[in-house]
């Protein structure tokens, strides 16, 4: 019995090794991204960097005049990415949902950019203190609006703290 098991094991080992080698050899090598997909990822990373710059500007609370050019650059990178996705969707295998998502993101970003740049273009109202004429235009004392009576420093009648 032992001899039969050993013979069976000895016969099955080469089959098992052959099948395992065939599986490893028939498995495709790790897939390399095509130049088309690499180009898409490169454009996407560029857009992400520009979005991060806008986020950083928001955290630093920069003025709209400083943020408007960042939005212009970001929208331009989104347009490039959308154009690339639309032109190469068949060749690269980019799903239509990706292009639709890019288009919706571009619309939202364009609206935000328009608002920020409109605020940046508006003149900044400068707060001014009162002018000399405003300070001097107060009521002029005359005999009707002069308060008479005893005050704290009215010392003609005696000690001010004495009463």
XYZ file of N, CA and C in Angstrom:
489
model
N 0.803 -1.172 0.000
C 0.000 0.000 0.000
C 0.857 1.251 0.000
N 1.834 1.176 0.802
C 2.723 2.318 0.924
C 3.433 2.575 -0.398
N 3.788 1.524 -1.086
C 4.474 1.661 -2.361
C 3.551 2.274 -3.412
N 2.276 1.896 -3.397
C 1.331 2.445 -4.345
C 1.119 3.952 -4.091
N 1.014 4.335 -2.835
C 0.851 5.761 -2.512
C 2.066 6.554 -2.957
N 3.228 5.982 -2.727
C 4.456 6.677 -3.120
C 4.507 6.825 -4.636
N 4.105 5.788 -5.362
C 4.120 5.844 -6.815
C 3.094 6.875 -7.309
N 1.931 6.918 -6.666
C 0.904 7.874 -7.051
C 1.390 9.304 -6.804
N 2.007 9.518 -5.654
C 2.521 10.840 -5.335
C 3.614 11.223 -6.326
N 4.479 10.271 -6.664
C 5.568 10.545 -7.606
C 5.020 10.861 -8.999
N 3.900 10.295 -9.368
C 3.305 10.593 -10.666
C 2.572 11.925 -10.658
N 1.988 12.281 -9.535
C 1.211 13.507 -9.466
C 2.076 14.761 -9.298
N 3.248 14.606 -8.704
C 4.110 15.772 -8.488
C 4.480 16.433 -9.809
N 4.951 15.719 -10.839
C 5.256 16.406 -12.087
C 4.032 17.051 -12.723
N 2.870 16.394 -12.605
C 1.659 16.994 -13.151
C 1.324 18.295 -12.424
N 1.432 18.277 -11.099
C 1.125 19.459 -10.309
C 2.091 20.592 -10.637
N 3.387 20.268 -10.734
C 4.386 21.282 -11.050
C 4.157 21.824 -12.452
N 3.810 20.960 -13.390
C 3.563 21.394 -14.764
C 2.346 22.304 -14.844
N 1.286 21.954 -14.130
C 0.084 22.783 -14.130
C 0.385 24.125 -13.471
N 1.129 24.116 -12.371
C 1.460 25.366 -11.685
C 2.310 26.255 -12.579
N 3.291 25.675 -13.263
C 4.119 26.464 -14.176
C 3.285 27.009 -15.327
N 2.372 26.197 -15.819
C 1.529 26.649 -16.919
C 0.630 27.796 -16.471
N 0.143 27.726 -15.233
C -0.703 28.805 -14.730
C 0.093 30.100 -14.600
N 1.290 30.010 -14.077
C 2.104 31.211 -13.914
C 2.548 31.777 -15.261
N 2.811 30.873 -16.228
C 3.255 31.353 -17.526
C 2.095 31.913 -18.345
N 0.893 31.356 -18.163
C -0.238 31.833 -18.948
C -0.839 33.108 -18.340
N -0.545 33.381 -17.077
C -1.058 34.612 -16.471
C -0.371 35.799 -17.135
N -1.137 36.813 -17.467
C -0.519 37.960 -18.128
C 0.427 38.679 -17.171
N 1.461 39.236 -17.724
C 2.372 39.989 -16.861
C 1.630 41.208 -16.304
N 2.162 41.816 -15.263
C 1.491 43.001 -14.725
C 1.253 44.015 -15.841
N 0.030 44.489 -15.892
C -0.371 45.344 -17.006
C 0.293 46.716 -16.890
N 0.935 47.109 -17.959
C 1.532 48.431 -18.040
C 0.470 49.387 -18.574
N 0.426 50.570 -18.021
C -0.519 51.550 -18.528
C -0.086 52.001 -19.909
N -1.071 52.129 -20.772
C -0.763 52.586 -22.120
C -0.393 54.069 -22.065
N 0.293 54.564 -23.084
C 0.640 55.986 -23.093
C -0.601 56.875 -23.038
N -1.693 56.366 -23.554
C -2.942 57.123 -23.542
C -3.418 57.343 -22.103
N -3.438 56.283 -21.329
C -3.872 56.376 -19.936
C -2.876 57.194 -19.133
N -1.592 57.041 -19.412
C -0.583 57.836 -18.711
C -0.786 59.325 -18.982
N -1.130 59.669 -20.214
C -1.409 61.067 -20.545
C -2.614 61.595 -19.783
N -3.655 60.768 -19.651
C -4.841 61.161 -18.896
C -4.493 61.389 -17.428
N -3.737 60.450 -16.842
C -3.350 60.582 -15.432
C -2.459 61.801 -15.211
N -1.606 62.093 -16.181
C -0.729 63.264 -16.064
C -1.564 64.544 -16.025
N -2.545 64.644 -16.908
C -3.421 65.817 -16.915
C -4.259 65.893 -15.638
N -4.704 64.745 -15.153
C -5.497 64.722 -13.924
C -4.664 65.166 -12.724
N -3.420 64.698 -12.642
C -2.539 65.107 -11.544
C -2.260 66.604 -11.603
N -2.114 67.134 -12.811
C -1.895 68.575 -12.965
C -3.107 69.352 -12.436
N -4.299 68.894 -12.774
C -5.512 69.554 -12.290
C -5.626 69.429 -10.769
N -5.241 68.285 -10.213
C -5.291 68.108 -8.765
C -4.316 69.039 -8.057
N -3.140 69.265 -8.638
C -2.178 70.199 -8.046
C -2.736 71.610 -8.031
N -3.390 71.990 -9.104
C -3.961 73.334 -9.176
C -5.127 73.478 -8.200
N -5.899 72.422 -8.008
C -6.983 72.452 -7.022
C -6.407 72.552 -5.610
N -5.301 71.873 -5.363
C -4.658 71.960 -4.050
C -4.142 73.375 -3.789
N -3.673 74.054 -4.831
C -3.212 75.442 -4.675
C -4.383 76.346 -4.280
N -5.551 76.103 -4.855
C -6.732 76.894 -4.497
C -7.141 76.608 -3.055
N -7.072 75.347 -2.675
C -7.424 74.976 -1.295
C -6.468 75.642 -0.308
N -5.194 75.638 -0.622
C -4.207 76.283 0.237
C -4.467 77.781 0.325
N -4.818 78.388 -0.792
C -5.126 79.821 -0.797
C -6.342 80.106 0.080
N -7.315 79.228 0.058
C -8.490 79.395 0.907
C -8.147 79.267 2.379
N -7.262 78.326 2.704
C -6.841 78.162 4.095
C -6.048 79.368 4.585
N -5.285 79.975 3.680
C -4.500 81.154 4.041
C -5.324 82.438 3.980
N -6.589 82.310 3.545
C -7.529 83.427 3.463
C -6.993 84.565 2.601
N -6.567 84.196 1.397
C -6.103 85.198 0.449
C -7.294 85.970 -0.105
N -7.016 87.127 -0.637
C -8.073 87.967 -1.194
C -8.554 87.388 -2.527
N -9.760 87.774 -2.951
C -10.263 87.293 -4.235
C -9.373 87.687 -5.415
N -8.688 88.828 -5.310
C -7.785 89.221 -6.397
C -6.629 88.249 -6.545
N -6.208 87.630 -5.464
C -5.114 86.662 -5.520
C -5.603 85.277 -5.911
N -6.866 84.976 -5.623
C -7.410 83.638 -5.894
C -7.948 83.528 -7.321
N -8.416 84.618 -7.901
C -8.997 84.587 -9.245
C -8.045 83.991 -10.284
N -6.762 84.395 -10.334
C -5.861 83.768 -11.312
C -5.672 82.267 -11.077
N -5.722 81.840 -9.821
C -5.604 80.404 -9.534
C -6.795 79.644 -10.110
N -7.981 80.223 -10.001
C -9.167 79.592 -10.585
C -9.083 79.560 -12.106
N -8.563 80.629 -12.713
C -8.416 80.644 -14.171
C -7.517 79.514 -14.644
N -6.406 79.298 -13.952
C -5.464 78.234 -14.320
C -6.103 76.865 -14.097
N -6.858 76.723 -13.000
C -7.504 75.441 -12.695
C -8.566 75.097 -13.736
N -9.366 76.074 -14.130
C -10.402 75.824 -15.145
C -9.747 75.453 -16.473
N -8.635 76.100 -16.813
C -7.933 75.760 -18.061
C -7.434 74.316 -18.019
N -6.931 73.869 -16.864
C -6.454 72.482 -16.771
C -7.620 71.505 -16.833
N -8.773 71.877 -16.272
C -9.946 71.013 -16.375
C -10.437 70.918 -17.816
N -10.369 72.016 -18.546
C -10.785 72.001 -19.955
C -9.874 71.076 -20.751
N -8.560 71.138 -20.495
C -7.621 70.238 -21.185
C -7.946 68.785 -20.886
N -8.230 68.488 -19.622
C -8.537 67.116 -19.221
C -9.826 66.634 -19.872
N -10.851 67.474 -19.903
C -12.115 67.091 -20.531
C -11.945 66.891 -22.038
N -11.190 67.772 -22.663
C -10.947 67.646 -24.098
C -10.204 66.349 -24.408
N -9.200 66.026 -23.596
C -8.434 64.792 -23.788
C -9.334 63.568 -23.614
N -10.202 63.613 -22.588
C -11.104 62.480 -22.343
C -12.094 62.310 -23.484
N -12.599 63.409 -24.029
C -13.560 63.312 -25.137
C -12.896 62.843 -26.427
N -11.686 63.312 -26.698
C -11.007 62.936 -27.943
C -10.487 61.501 -27.914
N -10.108 60.996 -26.745
C -9.458 59.689 -26.647
C -10.293 58.661 -25.900
N -11.605 58.870 -25.778
C -12.411 57.942 -24.993
C -12.456 56.550 -25.599
N -12.504 56.432 -26.914
C -12.571 55.114 -27.550
C -11.206 54.441 -27.503
N -10.181 55.166 -27.870
C -8.842 54.589 -27.943
C -8.323 54.207 -26.554
N -8.583 55.037 -25.557
C -8.088 54.772 -24.199
C -9.048 53.918 -23.392
N -10.269 53.820 -23.814
C -11.253 53.068 -23.046
C -11.761 53.863 -21.845
N -11.837 55.175 -21.979
C -12.333 56.019 -20.892
C -13.852 55.981 -20.932
N -14.484 55.570 -19.839
C -15.951 55.486 -19.842
C -16.598 56.856 -20.014
N -17.801 56.854 -20.547
C -18.537 58.100 -20.770
C -18.884 58.781 -19.449
N -19.034 57.992 -18.363
C -19.359 58.573 -17.064
C -18.230 59.469 -16.563
N -17.000 59.130 -16.907
C -15.860 59.955 -16.493
C -15.934 61.318 -17.172
N -16.199 61.308 -18.465
C -16.310 62.577 -19.194
C -17.490 63.402 -18.679
N -18.606 62.740 -18.356
C -19.755 63.460 -17.806
C -19.425 64.075 -16.450
N -18.715 63.322 -15.610
C -18.310 63.845 -14.308
C -17.355 65.023 -14.444
N -16.439 64.928 -15.413
C -15.513 66.039 -15.649
C -16.266 67.279 -16.117
N -17.276 67.062 -16.961
C -18.049 68.191 -17.480
C -18.831 68.862 -16.351
N -19.438 68.074 -15.471
C -20.183 68.644 -14.345
C -19.251 69.392 -13.398
N -18.075 68.826 -13.150
C -17.101 69.508 -12.306
C -16.639 70.818 -12.916
N -16.475 70.828 -14.233
C -16.060 72.045 -14.926
C -17.131 73.128 -14.829
N -18.393 72.740 -14.926
C -19.484 73.713 -14.823
C -19.495 74.337 -13.429
N -19.359 73.518 -12.392
C -19.365 74.030 -11.017
C -18.158 74.935 -10.771
N -17.009 74.499 -11.238
C -15.798 75.295 -11.041
C -15.893 76.618 -11.793
N -16.477 76.594 -12.978
C -16.635 77.833 -13.753
C -17.559 78.819 -13.046
N -18.619 78.309 -12.423
C -19.517 79.185 -11.666
C -18.787 79.819 -10.484
N -18.029 79.025 -9.763
C -17.280 79.552 -8.617
C -16.254 80.569 -9.089
N -15.575 80.247 -10.184
C -14.576 81.176 -10.729
C -15.222 82.500 -11.110
N -16.391 82.443 -11.750
C -17.079 83.668 -12.146
C -17.415 84.526 -10.926
N -17.899 83.886 -9.860
C -18.231 84.635 -8.649
C -16.990 85.248 -8.008
N -15.927 84.470 -7.899
C -14.706 84.967 -7.263
C -14.102 86.103 -8.078
N -14.048 85.940 -9.390
C -13.447 86.976 -10.230
C -14.324 88.224 -10.296
N -15.663 88.069 -10.177
C -16.542 89.228 -10.141
C -16.285 90.038 -8.871
N -16.115 89.340 -7.751
C -15.812 90.029 -6.486
C -14.437 90.684 -6.566
N -13.492 90.016 -7.208
C -12.141 90.574 -7.322
C -12.125 91.820 -8.201
N -12.995 91.874 -9.204
C -13.014 93.015 -10.119
C -13.767 94.206 -9.543
N -14.624 93.956 -8.561
C -15.403 95.041 -7.969
C -14.479 95.964 -7.179
N -14.743 97.259 -7.241
C -13.910 98.179 -6.462
C -14.124 97.957 -4.970
N -13.062 98.045 -4.231
C -13.109 97.833 -2.791
C -13.509 99.153 -2.130
N -14.620 99.171 -1.423
C -15.004 100.411 -0.752
C -14.042 100.698 0.393
N -13.498 101.901 0.378
C -12.550 102.264 1.419
C -13.296 103.000 2.514
N -13.058 102.574 3.721
C -13.693 103.226 4.851
C -12.879 104.459 5.212
N -13.573 105.569 5.293
C -12.908 106.810 5.620
C -13.436 107.309 6.952
N -12.543 107.872 7.718
C -12.942 108.477 8.973
C -13.619 109.806 8.709
N -14.094 110.429 9.743
C -14.756 111.716 9.533
C -13.761 112.768 9.049
N -14.220 113.579 8.153
C -13.365 114.656 7.643
C -13.381 115.826 8.628
N -12.587 116.812 8.358
C -12.525 117.977 9.232
C -13.858 118.718 9.251
N -14.507 118.809 8.104
C -15.808 119.495 8.062
C -16.864 118.708 8.836
N -16.776 117.348 8.829
C -17.708 116.541 9.620
C -17.492 116.771 11.112
N -16.227 116.872 11.500
C -15.929 117.076 12.914
C -16.350 118.461 13.386
N -16.262 119.431 12.507
C -16.595 120.797 12.901
C -18.058 121.141 12.692
N -18.835 120.259 12.099
C -20.222 120.568 11.793
C -21.158 120.278 12.957
N -20.604 120.043 14.112
C -21.429 119.778 15.288
C -22.132 121.036 15.750
N -22.962 120.900 16.764
C -23.702 122.072 17.235
C -22.761 123.117 17.846
N -23.022 124.346 17.525
C -22.228 125.448 18.043
C -22.889 125.918 19.345
N -22.092 126.066 20.406
C -22.718 126.491 21.671
C -23.245 127.928 21.578
N -24.430 128.105 22.064
C -24.993 129.445 22.192
C -25.658 129.532 23.568
N -26.349 130.578 23.813
C -26.919 130.772 25.153
C -28.043 129.790 25.453
N -28.635 129.190 24.460
C -29.740 128.253 24.681
C -29.267 126.829 24.992
N -28.103 126.410 24.487
C -27.678 125.025 24.715
C -26.477 124.919 25.654
N -26.200 125.950 26.412
C -25.139 125.885 27.399
C -25.770 125.456 28.717
N -25.232 124.432 29.288
C -25.760 123.904 30.534
C -25.141 124.693 31.689
N -25.946 125.217 32.474
C -25.459 125.953 33.637
C -25.835 125.177 34.884
N -25.152 125.402 35.883
C -25.452 124.725 37.131
C -24.170 124.266 37.780
N -24.357 123.444 38.700
C -23.209 123.003 39.463
C -22.655 121.730 38.870
N -21.394 121.704 38.658
C -20.709 120.528 38.168
C -19.686 120.071 39.195
N -18.926 119.099 38.864
C -17.942 118.558 39.778
C -16.851 119.567 40.084
N -16.482 120.324 39.112
C -15.392 121.257 39.308
C -15.890 122.694 39.538
N -17.092 122.819 39.909
C -17.640 124.140 40.212
C -17.189 124.535 41.615
N -16.091 125.212 41.718
C -15.507 125.529 43.009
C -15.735 126.952 43.452
N -16.559 127.687 42.771
C -16.796 129.062 43.173
C -17.608 129.151 44.456
N -18.405 128.143 44.701
C -19.260 128.188 45.890
C -18.721 127.384 47.048
N -17.568 126.817 46.902
C -17.013 126.040 47.997
C -16.333 124.779 47.495
N -16.123 123.859 48.399
C -15.422 122.620 48.112
C -16.304 121.690 47.272
N -15.821 121.139 46.133
C -16.688 120.319 45.300
C -17.080 118.994 45.949
N -16.247 118.480 46.837
C -16.563 117.200 47.451
C -17.184 117.381 48.846
N -17.341 118.599 49.250
C -17.821 118.879 50.588
C -19.303 118.652 50.765
N -20.048 118.617 49.783
C -21.501 118.505 49.958
C -21.995 117.122 49.821
